[in-house]
Every structure is written in structure tokens, then in C-alpha cells.
Coordinates of C-alpha atoms and ligand atoms in Angstrom, one line a residue:
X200 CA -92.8 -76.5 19.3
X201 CA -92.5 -72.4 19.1
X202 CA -91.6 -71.7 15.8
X203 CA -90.9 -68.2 14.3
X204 CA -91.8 -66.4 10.5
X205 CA -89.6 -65.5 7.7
X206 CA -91.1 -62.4 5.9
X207 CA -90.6 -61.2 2.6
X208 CA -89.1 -57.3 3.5
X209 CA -90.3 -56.3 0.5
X210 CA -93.8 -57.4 0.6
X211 CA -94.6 -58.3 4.3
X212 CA -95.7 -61.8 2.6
X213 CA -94.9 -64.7 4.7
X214 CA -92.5 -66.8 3.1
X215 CA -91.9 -70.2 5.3
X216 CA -92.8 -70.7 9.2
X217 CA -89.7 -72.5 10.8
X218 CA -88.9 -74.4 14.0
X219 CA -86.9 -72.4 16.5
X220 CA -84.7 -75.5 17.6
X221 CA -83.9 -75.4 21.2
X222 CA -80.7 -76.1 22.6
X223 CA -81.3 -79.5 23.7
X224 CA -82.5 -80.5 20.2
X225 CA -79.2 -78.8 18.8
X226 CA -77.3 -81.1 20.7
X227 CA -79.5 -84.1 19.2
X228 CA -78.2 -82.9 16.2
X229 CA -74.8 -82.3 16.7
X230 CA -74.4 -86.0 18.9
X231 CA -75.9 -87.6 15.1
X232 CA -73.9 -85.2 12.8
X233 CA -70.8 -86.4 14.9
X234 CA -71.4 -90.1 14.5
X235 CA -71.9 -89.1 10.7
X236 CA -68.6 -87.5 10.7
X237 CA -66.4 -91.2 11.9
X238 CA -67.7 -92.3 8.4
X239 CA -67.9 -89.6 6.4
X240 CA -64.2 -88.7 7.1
X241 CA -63.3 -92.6 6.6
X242 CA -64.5 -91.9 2.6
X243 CA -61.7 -91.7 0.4
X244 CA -61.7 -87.8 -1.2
X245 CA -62.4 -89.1 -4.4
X246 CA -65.8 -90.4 -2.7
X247 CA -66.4 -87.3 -1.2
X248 CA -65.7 -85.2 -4.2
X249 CA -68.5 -87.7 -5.9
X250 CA -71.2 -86.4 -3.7
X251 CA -70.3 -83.1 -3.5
X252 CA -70.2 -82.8 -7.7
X253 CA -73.6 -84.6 -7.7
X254 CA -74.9 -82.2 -5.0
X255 CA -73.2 -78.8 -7.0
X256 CA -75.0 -80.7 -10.1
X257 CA -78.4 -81.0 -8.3
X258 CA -78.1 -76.8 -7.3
X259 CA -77.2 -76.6 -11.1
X260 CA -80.3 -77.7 -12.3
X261 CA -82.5 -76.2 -9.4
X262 CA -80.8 -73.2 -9.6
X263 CA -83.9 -70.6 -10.7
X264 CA -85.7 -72.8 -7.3
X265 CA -82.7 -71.1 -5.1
X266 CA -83.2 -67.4 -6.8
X267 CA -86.6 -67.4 -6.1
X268 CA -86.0 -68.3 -2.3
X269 CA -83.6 -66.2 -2.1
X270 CA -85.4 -63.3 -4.0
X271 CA -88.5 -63.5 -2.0
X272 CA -86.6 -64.2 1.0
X273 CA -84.1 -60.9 1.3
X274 CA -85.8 -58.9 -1.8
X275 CA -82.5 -58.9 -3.9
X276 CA -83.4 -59.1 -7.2
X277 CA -83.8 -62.9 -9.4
X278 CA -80.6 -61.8 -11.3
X279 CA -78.0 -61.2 -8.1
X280 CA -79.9 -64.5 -6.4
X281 CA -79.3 -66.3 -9.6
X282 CA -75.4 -65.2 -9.5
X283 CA -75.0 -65.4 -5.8
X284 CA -76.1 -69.0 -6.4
X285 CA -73.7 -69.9 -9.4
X286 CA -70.9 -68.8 -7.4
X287 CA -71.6 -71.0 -4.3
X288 CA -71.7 -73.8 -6.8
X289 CA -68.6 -73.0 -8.3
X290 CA -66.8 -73.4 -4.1
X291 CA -68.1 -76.3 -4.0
X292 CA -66.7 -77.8 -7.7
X293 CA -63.4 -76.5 -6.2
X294 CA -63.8 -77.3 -2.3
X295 CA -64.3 -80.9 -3.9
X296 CA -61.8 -80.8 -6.5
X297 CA -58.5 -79.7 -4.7
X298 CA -59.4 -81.5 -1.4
X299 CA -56.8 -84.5 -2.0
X300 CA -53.6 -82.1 -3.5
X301 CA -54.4 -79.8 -0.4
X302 CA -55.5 -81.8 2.6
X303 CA -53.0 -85.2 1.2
X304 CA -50.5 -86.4 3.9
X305 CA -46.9 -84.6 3.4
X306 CA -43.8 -85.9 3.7
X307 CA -41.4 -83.4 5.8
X308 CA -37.5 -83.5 5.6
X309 CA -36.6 -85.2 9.4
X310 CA -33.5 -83.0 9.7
X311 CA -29.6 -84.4 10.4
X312 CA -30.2 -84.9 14.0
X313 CA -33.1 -87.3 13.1
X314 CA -32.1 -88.7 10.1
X315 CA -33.1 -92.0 11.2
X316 CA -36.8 -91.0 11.3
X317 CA -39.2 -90.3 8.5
X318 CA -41.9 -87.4 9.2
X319 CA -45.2 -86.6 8.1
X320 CA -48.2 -84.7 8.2
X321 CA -52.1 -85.6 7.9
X322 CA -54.6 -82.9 7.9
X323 CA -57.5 -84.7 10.3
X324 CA -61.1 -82.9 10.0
X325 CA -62.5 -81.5 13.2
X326 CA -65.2 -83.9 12.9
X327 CA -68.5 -81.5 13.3
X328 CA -68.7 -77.7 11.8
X329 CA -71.1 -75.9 13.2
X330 CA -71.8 -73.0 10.2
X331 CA -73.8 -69.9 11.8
X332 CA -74.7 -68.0 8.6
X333 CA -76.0 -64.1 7.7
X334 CA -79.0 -62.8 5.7
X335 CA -77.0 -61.1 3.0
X336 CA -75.8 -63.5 0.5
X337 CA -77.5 -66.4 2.2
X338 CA -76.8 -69.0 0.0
X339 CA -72.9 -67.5 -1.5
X340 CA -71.4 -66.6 2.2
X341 CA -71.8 -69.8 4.1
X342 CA -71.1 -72.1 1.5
X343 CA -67.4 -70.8 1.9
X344 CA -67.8 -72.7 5.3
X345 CA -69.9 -75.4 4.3
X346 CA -68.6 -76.8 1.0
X347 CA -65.0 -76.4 2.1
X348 CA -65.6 -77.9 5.8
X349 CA -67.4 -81.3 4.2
X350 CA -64.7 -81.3 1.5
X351 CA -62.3 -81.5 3.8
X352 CA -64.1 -85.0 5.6
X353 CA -66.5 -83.3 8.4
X354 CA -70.2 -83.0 8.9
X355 CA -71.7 -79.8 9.2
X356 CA -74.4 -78.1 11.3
X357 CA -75.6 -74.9 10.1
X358 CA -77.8 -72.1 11.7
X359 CA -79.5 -70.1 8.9
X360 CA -80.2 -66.2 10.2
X361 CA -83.5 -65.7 11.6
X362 CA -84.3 -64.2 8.3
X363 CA -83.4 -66.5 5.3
X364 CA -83.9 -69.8 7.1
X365 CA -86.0 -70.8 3.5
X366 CA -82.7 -71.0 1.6
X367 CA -80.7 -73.1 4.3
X368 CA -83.5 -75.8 4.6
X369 CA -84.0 -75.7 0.7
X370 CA -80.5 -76.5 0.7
X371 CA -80.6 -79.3 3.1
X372 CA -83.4 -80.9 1.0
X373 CA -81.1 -80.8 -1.8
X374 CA -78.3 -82.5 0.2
X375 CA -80.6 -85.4 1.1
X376 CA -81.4 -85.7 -2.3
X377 CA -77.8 -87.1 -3.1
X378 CA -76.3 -87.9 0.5
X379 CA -74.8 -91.4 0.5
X380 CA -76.6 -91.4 4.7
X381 CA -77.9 -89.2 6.9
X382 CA -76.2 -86.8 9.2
X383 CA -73.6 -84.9 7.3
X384 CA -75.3 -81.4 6.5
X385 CA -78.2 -81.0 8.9
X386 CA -79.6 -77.0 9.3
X387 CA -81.2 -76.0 12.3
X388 CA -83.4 -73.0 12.1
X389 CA -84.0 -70.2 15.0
X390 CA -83.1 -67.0 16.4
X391 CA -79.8 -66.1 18.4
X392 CA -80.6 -68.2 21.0
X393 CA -80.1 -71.7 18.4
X394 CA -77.0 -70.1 16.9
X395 CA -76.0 -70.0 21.0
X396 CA -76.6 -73.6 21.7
X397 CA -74.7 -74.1 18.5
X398 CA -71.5 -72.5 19.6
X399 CA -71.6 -74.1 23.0
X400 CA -72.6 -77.9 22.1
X401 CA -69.9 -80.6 20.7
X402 CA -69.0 -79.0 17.6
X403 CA -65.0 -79.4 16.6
X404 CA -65.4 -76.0 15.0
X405 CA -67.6 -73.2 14.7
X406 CA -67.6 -71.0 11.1
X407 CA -69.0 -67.6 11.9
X408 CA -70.2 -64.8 10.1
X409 CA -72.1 -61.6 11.3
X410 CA -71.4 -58.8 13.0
X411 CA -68.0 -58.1 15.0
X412 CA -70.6 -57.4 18.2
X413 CA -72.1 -60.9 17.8
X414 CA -68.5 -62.1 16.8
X415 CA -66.9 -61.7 20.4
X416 CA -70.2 -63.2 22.0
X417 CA -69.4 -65.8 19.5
X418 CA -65.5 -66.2 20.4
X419 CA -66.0 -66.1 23.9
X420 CA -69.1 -68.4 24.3
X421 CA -66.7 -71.1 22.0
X422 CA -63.5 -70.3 24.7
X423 CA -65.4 -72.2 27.0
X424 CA -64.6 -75.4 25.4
X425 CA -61.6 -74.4 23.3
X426 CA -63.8 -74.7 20.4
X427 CA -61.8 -72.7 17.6
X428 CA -63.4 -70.4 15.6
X429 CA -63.5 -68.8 12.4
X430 CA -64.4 -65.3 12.6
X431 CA -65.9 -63.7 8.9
X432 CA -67.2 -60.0 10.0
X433 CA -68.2 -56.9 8.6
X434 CA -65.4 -54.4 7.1
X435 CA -65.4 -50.4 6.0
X436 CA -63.5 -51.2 2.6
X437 CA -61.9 -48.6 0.9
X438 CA -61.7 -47.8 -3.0
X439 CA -58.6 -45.7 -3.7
X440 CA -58.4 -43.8 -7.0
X441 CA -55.2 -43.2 -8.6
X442 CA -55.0 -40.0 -10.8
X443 CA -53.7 -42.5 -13.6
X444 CA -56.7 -44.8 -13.5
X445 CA -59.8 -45.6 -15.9
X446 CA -62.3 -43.0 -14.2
X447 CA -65.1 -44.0 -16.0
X448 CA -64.5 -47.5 -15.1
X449 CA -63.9 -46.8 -11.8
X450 CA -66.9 -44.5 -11.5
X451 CA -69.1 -47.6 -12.9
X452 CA -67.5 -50.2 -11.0
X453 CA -67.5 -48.4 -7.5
X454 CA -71.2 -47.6 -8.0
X455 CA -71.9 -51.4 -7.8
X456 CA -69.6 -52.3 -5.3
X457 CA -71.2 -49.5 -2.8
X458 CA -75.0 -50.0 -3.6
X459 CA -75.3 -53.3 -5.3
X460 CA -77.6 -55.5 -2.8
X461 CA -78.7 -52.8 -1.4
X462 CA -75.1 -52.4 0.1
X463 CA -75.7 -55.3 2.2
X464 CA -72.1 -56.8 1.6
X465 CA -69.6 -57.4 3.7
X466 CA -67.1 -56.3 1.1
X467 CA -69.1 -53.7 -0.2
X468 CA -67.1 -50.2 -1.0
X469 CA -67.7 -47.4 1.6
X470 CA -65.4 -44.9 1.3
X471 CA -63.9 -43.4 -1.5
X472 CA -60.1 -42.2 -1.7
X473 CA -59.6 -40.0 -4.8
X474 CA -56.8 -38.1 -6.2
X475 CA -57.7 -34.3 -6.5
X476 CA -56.4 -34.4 -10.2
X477 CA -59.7 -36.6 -11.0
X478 CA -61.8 -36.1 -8.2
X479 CA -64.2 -34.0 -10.6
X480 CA -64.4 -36.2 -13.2
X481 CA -65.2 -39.6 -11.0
X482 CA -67.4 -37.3 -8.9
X483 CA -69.3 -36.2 -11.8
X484 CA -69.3 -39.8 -13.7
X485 CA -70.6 -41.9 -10.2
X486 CA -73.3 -39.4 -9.5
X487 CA -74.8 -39.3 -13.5
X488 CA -74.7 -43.4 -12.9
X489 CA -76.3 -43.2 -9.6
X490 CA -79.5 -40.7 -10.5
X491 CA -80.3 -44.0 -12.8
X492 CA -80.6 -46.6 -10.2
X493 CA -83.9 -47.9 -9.1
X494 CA -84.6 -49.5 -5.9
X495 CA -87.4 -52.1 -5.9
X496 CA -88.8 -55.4 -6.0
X497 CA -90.2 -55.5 -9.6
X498 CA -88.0 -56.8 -12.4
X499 CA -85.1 -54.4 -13.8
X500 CA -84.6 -53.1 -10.0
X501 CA -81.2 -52.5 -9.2
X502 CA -81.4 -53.8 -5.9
X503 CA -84.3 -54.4 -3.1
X504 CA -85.1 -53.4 0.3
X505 CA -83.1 -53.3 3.4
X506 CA -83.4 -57.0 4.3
X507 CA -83.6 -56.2 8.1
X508 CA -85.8 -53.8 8.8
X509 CA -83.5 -52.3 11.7
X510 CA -80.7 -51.9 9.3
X511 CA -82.4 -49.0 8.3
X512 CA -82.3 -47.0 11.3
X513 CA -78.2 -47.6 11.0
X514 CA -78.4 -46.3 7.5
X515 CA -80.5 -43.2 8.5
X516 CA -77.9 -42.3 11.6
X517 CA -75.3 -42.5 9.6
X518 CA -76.2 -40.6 6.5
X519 CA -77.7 -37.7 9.1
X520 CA -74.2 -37.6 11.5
X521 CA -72.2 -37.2 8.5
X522 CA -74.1 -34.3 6.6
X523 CA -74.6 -32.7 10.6
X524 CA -70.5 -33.0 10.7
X525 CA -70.5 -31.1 7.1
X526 CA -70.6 -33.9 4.9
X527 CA -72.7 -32.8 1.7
X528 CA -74.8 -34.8 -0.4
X529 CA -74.1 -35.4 -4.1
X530 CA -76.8 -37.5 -4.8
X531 CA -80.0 -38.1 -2.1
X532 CA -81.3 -36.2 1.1
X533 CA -82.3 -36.4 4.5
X534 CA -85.4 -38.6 3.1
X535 CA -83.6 -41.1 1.3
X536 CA -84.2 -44.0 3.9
X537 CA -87.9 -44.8 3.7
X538 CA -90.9 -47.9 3.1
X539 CA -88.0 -50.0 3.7
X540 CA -85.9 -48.7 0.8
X541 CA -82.7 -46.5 1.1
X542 CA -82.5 -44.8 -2.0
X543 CA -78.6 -44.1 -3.7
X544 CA -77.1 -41.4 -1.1
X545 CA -73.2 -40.3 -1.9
X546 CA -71.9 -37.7 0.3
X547 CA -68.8 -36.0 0.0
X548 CA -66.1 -34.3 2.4
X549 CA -67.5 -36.2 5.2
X550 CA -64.9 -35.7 8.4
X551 CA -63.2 -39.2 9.0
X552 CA -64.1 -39.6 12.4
X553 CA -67.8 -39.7 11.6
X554 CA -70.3 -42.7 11.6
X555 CA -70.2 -43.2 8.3
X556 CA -66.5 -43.3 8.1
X557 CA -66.0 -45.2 11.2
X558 CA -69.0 -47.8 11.8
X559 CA -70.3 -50.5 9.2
X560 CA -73.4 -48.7 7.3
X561 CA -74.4 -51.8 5.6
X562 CA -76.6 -49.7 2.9
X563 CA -76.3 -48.1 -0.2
X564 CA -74.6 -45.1 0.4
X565 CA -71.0 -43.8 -0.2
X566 CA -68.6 -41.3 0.5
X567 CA -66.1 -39.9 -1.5
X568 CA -63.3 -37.8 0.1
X569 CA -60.4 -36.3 -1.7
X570 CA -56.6 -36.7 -1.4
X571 CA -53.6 -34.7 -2.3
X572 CA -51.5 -38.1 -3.0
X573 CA -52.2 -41.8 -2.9
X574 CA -49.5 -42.1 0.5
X575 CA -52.6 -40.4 2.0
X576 CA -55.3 -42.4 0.4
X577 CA -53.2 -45.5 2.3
X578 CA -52.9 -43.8 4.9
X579 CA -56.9 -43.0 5.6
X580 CA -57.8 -46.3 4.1
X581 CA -55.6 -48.1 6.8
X582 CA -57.3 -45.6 9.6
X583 CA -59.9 -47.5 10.4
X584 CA -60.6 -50.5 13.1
X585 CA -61.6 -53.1 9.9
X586 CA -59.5 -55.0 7.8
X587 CA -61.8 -56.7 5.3
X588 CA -61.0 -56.0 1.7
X589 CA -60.2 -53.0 -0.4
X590 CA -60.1 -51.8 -4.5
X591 CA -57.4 -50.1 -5.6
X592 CA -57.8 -47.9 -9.1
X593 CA -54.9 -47.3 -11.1
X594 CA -53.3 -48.3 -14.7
X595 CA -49.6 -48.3 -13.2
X596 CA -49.3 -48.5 -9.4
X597 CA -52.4 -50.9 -8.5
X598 CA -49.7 -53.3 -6.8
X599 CA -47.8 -50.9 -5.0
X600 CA -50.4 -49.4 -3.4
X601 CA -52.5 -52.7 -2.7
X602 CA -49.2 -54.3 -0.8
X603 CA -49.5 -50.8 1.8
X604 CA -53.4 -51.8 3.0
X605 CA -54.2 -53.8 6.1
X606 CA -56.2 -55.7 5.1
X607 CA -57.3 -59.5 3.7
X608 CA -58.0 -58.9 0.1
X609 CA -57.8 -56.1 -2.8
X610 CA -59.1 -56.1 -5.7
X611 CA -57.4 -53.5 -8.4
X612 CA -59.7 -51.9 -11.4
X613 CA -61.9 -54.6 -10.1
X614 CA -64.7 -54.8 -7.1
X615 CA -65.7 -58.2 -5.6
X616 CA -63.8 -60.3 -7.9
X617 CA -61.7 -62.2 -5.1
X618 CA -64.8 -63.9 -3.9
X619 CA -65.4 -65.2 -7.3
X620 CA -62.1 -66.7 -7.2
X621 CA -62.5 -70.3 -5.9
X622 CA -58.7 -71.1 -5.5
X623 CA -58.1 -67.7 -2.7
X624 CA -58.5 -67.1 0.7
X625 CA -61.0 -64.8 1.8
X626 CA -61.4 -62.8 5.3
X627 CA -60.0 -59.9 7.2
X628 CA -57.7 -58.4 10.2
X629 CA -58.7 -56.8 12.9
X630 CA -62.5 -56.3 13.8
X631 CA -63.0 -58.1 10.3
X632 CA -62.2 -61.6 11.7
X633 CA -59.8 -64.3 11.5
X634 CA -59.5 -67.2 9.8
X635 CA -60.0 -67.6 5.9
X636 CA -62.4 -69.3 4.2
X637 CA -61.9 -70.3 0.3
X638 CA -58.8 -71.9 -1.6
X639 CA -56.1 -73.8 -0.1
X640 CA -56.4 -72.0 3.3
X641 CA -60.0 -72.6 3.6
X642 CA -59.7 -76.7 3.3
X643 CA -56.8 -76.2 5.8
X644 CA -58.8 -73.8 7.7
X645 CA -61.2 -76.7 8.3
X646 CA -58.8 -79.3 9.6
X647 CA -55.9 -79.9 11.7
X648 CA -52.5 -80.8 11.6
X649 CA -51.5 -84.5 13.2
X650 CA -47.9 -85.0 12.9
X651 CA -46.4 -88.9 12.4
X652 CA -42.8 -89.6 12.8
X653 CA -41.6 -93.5 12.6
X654 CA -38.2 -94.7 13.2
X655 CA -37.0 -96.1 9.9
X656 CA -34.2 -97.7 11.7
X657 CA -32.2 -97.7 14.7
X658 CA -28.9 -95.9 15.4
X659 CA -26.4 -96.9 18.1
X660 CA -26.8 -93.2 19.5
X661 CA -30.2 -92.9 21.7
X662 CA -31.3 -89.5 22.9
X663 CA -34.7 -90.1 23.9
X664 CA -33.9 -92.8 26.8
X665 CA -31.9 -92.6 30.4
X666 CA -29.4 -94.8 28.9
X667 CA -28.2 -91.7 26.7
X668 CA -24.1 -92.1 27.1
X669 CA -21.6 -89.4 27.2
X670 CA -20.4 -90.3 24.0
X671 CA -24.1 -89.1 22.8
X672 CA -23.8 -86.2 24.3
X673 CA -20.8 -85.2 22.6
X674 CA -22.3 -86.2 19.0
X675 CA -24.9 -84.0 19.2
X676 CA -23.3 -81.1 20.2
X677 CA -20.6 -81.8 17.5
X678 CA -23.5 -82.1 14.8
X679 CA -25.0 -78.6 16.2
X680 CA -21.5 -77.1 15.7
X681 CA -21.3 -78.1 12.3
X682 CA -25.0 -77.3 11.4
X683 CA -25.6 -73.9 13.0
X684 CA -21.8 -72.4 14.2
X685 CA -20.3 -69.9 11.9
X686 CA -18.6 -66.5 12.4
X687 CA -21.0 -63.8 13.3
X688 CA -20.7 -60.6 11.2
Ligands
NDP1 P1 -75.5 -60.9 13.7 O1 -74.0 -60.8 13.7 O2 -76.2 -60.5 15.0 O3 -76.0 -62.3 13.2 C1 -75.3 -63.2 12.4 C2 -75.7 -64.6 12.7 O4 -75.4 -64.9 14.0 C3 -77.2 -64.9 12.5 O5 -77.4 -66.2 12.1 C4 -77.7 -64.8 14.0 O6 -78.8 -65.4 14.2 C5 -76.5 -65.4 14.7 N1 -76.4 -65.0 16.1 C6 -76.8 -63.8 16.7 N2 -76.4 -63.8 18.0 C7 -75.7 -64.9 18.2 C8 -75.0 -65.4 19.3 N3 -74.9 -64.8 20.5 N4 -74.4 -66.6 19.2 C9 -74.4 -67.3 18.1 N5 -75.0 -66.8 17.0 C10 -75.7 -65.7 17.0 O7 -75.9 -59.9 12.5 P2 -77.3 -59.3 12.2 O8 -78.0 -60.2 11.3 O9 -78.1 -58.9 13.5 O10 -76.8 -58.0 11.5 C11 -76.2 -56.9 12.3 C12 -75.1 -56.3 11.5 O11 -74.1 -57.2 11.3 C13 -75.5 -55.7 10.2 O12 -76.1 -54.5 10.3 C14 -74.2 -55.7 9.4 O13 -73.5 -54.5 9.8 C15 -73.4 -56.9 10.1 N6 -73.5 -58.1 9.2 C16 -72.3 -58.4 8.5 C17 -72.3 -59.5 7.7 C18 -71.1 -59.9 7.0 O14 -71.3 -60.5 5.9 N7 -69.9 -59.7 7.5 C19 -73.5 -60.3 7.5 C20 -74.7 -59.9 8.3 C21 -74.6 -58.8 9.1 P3 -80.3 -64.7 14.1 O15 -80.3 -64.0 12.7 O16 -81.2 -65.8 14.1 O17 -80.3 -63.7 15.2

């Protein structure tokens, strides 16, 4: 069996050696995780929403286990592990909770033409998920797939990256723990080529999320089959800075949405759009914060190391087109990325069509640009081929200005706080994705719709039959007149 090493990027330690599972064994998997799914979907949701507590409960109490995995396995620090973790919990207390109100058969209004039917809807699960996971909040990010995907009565296959594969099999071991039989969560470790076989064997669904390169390999490989696909991929979100906003809030706040976890988050803040009026001030504020942070692996570190090593080389051509295109740094230099670190780096007036205003960095690094008005902050912010989320900054028009951005989430004088929130959807437009995972649109996300409509009772006038009589014919087009005819203005 080849198997492959996951490596602590901090140390070089070797934390776990893992099967690479080949694609004949991932369709083993998926053939048993499909025969899981006929009964697991047959439990009521109260019975699933038993499990699923007891497994969030389980995660509860092994929770510091998770942080160090996690910890050693992508050098964030304990603390952000620890959080990361509390906050995939909390998905999967709601995932199990609101399954029944969401996913619940619905009656629909059969309309005057049919008012001898009755109508309904039943959200059916897909039967197999096949979850392809990142590296960045391994344990937080696919849990939006996972937790919402079993609530919602399938079994799920997931594909940890190639490097955090610890955390997903940790969390499989967990699941057996409390799983009423075998078969519904099962993770199969490997490189690109498992997370291949994935997409192409008997899943109902595949939950992606990665790059918006792997992305379309992703989407087209599952066109094949007419496998649908959820699509979660990077973004280039905006923070916009209202002259009427909390600077030194903002200031504090952006600094930990650009370079917290190393600036390894999807959602993490890239560019800055700041009135001129307080472009000083939140320029000054940002970069006094900034020269404090420490990079590092030790306790009280800020954040860790790149956790793939490549990234780095991203980072660096990045940093080095914008300050060649006249970008200037505020904080860091041309030897910021290094040892597998990228120390803070915030650049200003950095030309929009340059790397780092264009291209997911991925790092901790920032620029800030300044506007004469916010109608151009919206308009920059929306210049751009992502759609992920944004933050908007300011005390009185934070609603206004949110509702102009293309994009799937804002946050105003807040950063990351949608993904917190259990009960919304979260996911982009454009090269960001499609599809949402979380809240009421992530449990729907995970099933489909199956329309039932039943005659209640019979009517002398038949329309769906040969026999249909002229006198039929008539009816309905009298009931359409007095429905839908009326004077056009
Ligand atoms: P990828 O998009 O290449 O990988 C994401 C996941 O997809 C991994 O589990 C990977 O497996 C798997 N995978 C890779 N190729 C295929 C394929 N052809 N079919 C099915 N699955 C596949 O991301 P990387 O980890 O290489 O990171 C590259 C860039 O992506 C980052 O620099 C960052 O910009 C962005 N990114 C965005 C994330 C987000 O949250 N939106 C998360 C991670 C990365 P394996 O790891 O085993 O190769």
C-alpha cells in the first residue's frame, strides 16, 4: 500500500503516515457508504439529531485532542485550533437541530386549475457526499459540508488535503465512537489523485473546497456523471472604510482579518478601501498594531507558518509585483517571506491591476488603497473576478454600502463573524463558487426536491386524458380569463 507523510511546517516533525487510497478502494468505500445511506436516511431526524449531539458532545470533551492535531498539523497556534474547533461543533448542534423545520415535507397551495389535488414537497438526501476538504481550517471548513450533508439523512465520504489528513481520521475515530453502524462518515486519505476518484465514483454529490483552478477540474470531472457540485473557493475580499467609522476598531479588526492564520483564509481581508478623510489615521493605527505581531510556533505567536510550503513562493511574487508596479511598503520588505514564515507586510497605493490586487495571496499581507468616496470603494471592491465575502466599516451607512457588493457575505464593523453564524449561508459568486453551505440553504443545499401531488378527489372535468371534451376545453380557458385577464396599462 503506498502511503504518503503529513509534516509538521513548522518543525519538519512527522506528524502521522497515511494511506493514499486508490481509486478502486474509493469506490469500496463509496458502494458501503451508499448502502449506509438507504438506512441512515430511513432514521427519523430526531434519530439523527441524537447522534450527531452525541458526536458534537464527544468533540466537546476531546476538544484540546483536536487543537493539538490541528496545531501540529498546519502550525496555527493551540488558541485559533481550539476556536476553529468550537465553531465546527457549534454547525453541527445546528445542522442537527433545524434539520426537521428545514428539510420537513411542505404543503404547496394546488392552484384553481387543480383544486382537486393536494401538493407537496419532500427534501430527499442525495444519498452519498463525497466532502473534498483544504488545509486551512481543517477541521471548521468541511464540517459546513459534513455536519449539514448527514443532518440532512446522507452518508459522507471525505478526502482530507494531502496535508492535514491527521484531523479528518481523528475525526472519523470520533464518529465511530458514537455511530449507531458503520458506513456513514468514512475519510479516505491521499493526494489529488484520491480526491479524483472521489469526484468520479457513485457519490450523489460532491462538497468542494480549494482553489477555483482545482475547482473547474473538480466541476468538469463531476459533469461526467451529472454529479452536482458545490463549489467553496478562494476570494480577494474587500474591507471598505467609511470616513464615519470606528478607525481604531477598524484598524484592530482588519489587522486580524488580513494576517490572522497566517492569512490562510478564504475570507481573509486583502484589500483595503479607505476614505481619504481617515486614511491617515487607520493607516497609522494598522501599522503600530502590526509592528507587534509575532509569527511563530511557540505559545503567544500570533499565527504560524505558511502551511504549504509553495504558498510561500505566491506570497513572495505577489508582495515583489506590487512594490515593482509602485506599491510601497508600510510595514515589512523584500525579505519578509522566509524559514517558512511570512512576516506582517502592508503595502500601500499598490496599482489595481497587480497580483496582489487581482490573484488570491493567501498570506499575511495587505493593501490599503485610498478613495475619494465610498461609490468608488464599491466600485473597486466589485472590480475583481471573486465574490467571496467583504467588511464594510461605517457607523451610519454599513447597509447601504454592503447591499452594492457582489458578493456572498459582508460583515459590517465586524470581520469573519458570518461564519460563526450557524443559521446563514455561506459562499460566493463568480470564481468564488456556488452553492452555500451553512443555515437553511446548506441543509437544502444537501438534498433535493421530490414533488408529490395526489388527487383528493375526482372532478367531472379531465384534462390529463384523450377523453378531454370540448366542454373542458372551454372551462379552462374561462378559469384562465378570470385568473390572469385584466386591462393592460
Ligand atoms: P487545491 O484546490 O488544489 O486543493 C483542495 C483540495 O482538493 C485538497 O484536498 C486536494 O487534495 C484536492 N484536490 C486537488 N486536486 C484535485 C482534483 N483534480 N480533483 C479532486 N480533488 C483535488 O488547493 P491547494 O491545497 O493546492 O491550495 C492552492 C491554493 O488554493 C491556495 O494557495 C489558496 O489560494 C487556495 N485555497 C483556498 C481555500 C479556501 O478555503 N477557499 C483552501 C485551500 C486553498 P490534496 O491536498 O491531497 O492535493
Amino acid at each position: 500500500m503506498k502511503t504518503f507523510e503529513s509534516l509538521n511546517p513548522a518543525t519538519g516533525e512527522v506528524v502521522g503516515v497515511f494511506p493514499i487510497t486508490s481509486a478502486k478502494e474509493v469506490n469500496e468505500v463509496v458502494a458501503r457508504a451508499n448502502s449506509a445511506a438507504e438506512q441512515w436516511s430511513r432514521l427519523s431526524f430526531r434519530k439523527r439529531l441524537v447522534v450527531l449531539k452525541d458526536w458534537a458532545s464527544l468533540l466537546t470533551k476531546e476538544i484540546n485532542t483536536a487543537a493539538e492535531i490541528i496545531h501540529r498539523e498546519t502550525g496555527k497556534p493551540v488558541s485559533d485550533a481550539t476556536l476553529e474547533t468550537a465553531l465546527a461543533i457549534e454547525h453541527i448542534s445546528w445542522a442537527a437541530k433545524f434539520s426537521s423545520k428545514v428539510l420537513g415535507s411542505q404543503s404547496r397551495p394546488s392552484g384553481l386549475l387543480m383544486f382537486n389535488m393536494s401538493a407537496q414537497v419532500q427534501r430527499v438526501p442525495y444519498g452519498t457526499v463525497g466532502v473534498i476538504g483544504p488545509w486551512n481550517y481543517p477541521i471548521f471548513t468541511p464540517m459546513g459540508s459534513i455536519a449539514y450533508a448527514l443532518a440532512a439523512g446522507n452518508t459522507v465520504v471525505f478526502k482530507p488535503s494531502e496535508f492535514t489528513p491527521a484531523i479528518g481520521v481523528w475525526l472519523e475515530q470520533c464518529w465511530q465512537r458514537i455511530a449507531p453502524f458503520s458506513g456513514i462518515f468514512t475519510v479516505v486519505t491521499g493526494d489529488a489523485e484520491t480526491g479524483v476518484a472521489l469526484t468520479k465514483s457513485n457519490v450523489g454529490k460532491i462538497s468542494f473546497t480549494g482553489s477555483t483552478r482545482t475547482a473547474k477540474k473538480v466541476a468538469a470531472a463531476c459533469a461526467e456523471n451529472m454529479t452536482p457540485v458545490v463549489l467553496e473557493c478562494g476570494g480577494k475580499d474587500p474591507v471598505l472604510i467609511d470616513r464615519d467609522a470606528d478607525i481604531k476598531k477598524a484598524a484592530e479588526v482588519t489587522l486580524w482579518h488580513a494576517m490572522s492564520n497566517a492569512g490562510q483564509s478564504c475570507i481573509g481581508a486583502e484589500r483595503v478601501y479607505v476614505h481619504k478623510d481617515v486614511a491617515d489615521v487607520f493607516t497609522k493605527s494598522i501599522v503600530e498594531m502590526a509592528q507587534k505581531l509575532k509569527p511563530g510556533y511557540e505559545d503567544g505567536a500570533n499565527y504560524g507558518p505558511a502551511t504549504m510550503p509553495s504558498q510561500l513562493k505566491v506570497i513572495k511574487s505577489h508582495i515583489d509585483d506590487a512594490v515593482k508596479r509602485g506599491g510601497e511598503y508600510l510595514i515589512g520588505d523584500k525579505n519578509s517571506v522566509k524559514d517558512g514564515y511570512v512576516q506582517p507586510v502592508i503595502l500601500r497605493n499598490v496599482p489595481e491591476d497587480s497580483k496582489a490586487m487581482t490573484e488570491e495571496t493567501f498570506g499575511p499581507t495587505l493593501v490599503i488603497n485610498t478613495v475619494r468616496h465610498m461609490d468608488e470603494a464599491v466600485d473597486l471592491a466589485n472590480a475583481t473576478s471573486y465574490g467571496l465575502g467583504a467588511a464594510v466599516w461605517s457607523k451610519r451607512n454599513g447597509k447601504k454600502i454592503a447591499s452594492l457588493l457582489n458578493c456572498g457575505m459582508v460583515s459590517i464593523n465586524s470581520a469573519f463573524s458570518f461564519a460563526a453564524i450557524a443559521s446563514v449561508p455561506f459562499g460566493g459568486v463568480k470564481d468564488s463558487g456556488y452553492g452555500r453551505i451553512h443555515g437553511a440553504e446548506g441543509l437544502l443545499e444537501f438534498t433535493y426536491p421530490r414533488t408529490i401531488v395526489k388527487t383528493k378527489f375526482n372532478i367531472p372535468l379531465q384534462f390529463t386524458t384523450f377523453q378531454r371534451t370540448g366542454f373542458a376545453d372551454k372551462t379552462i380557458v374561462r378559469i384562465v380569463n378570470l385568473l390572469h385577464r385584466r386591462r393592460i396599462r
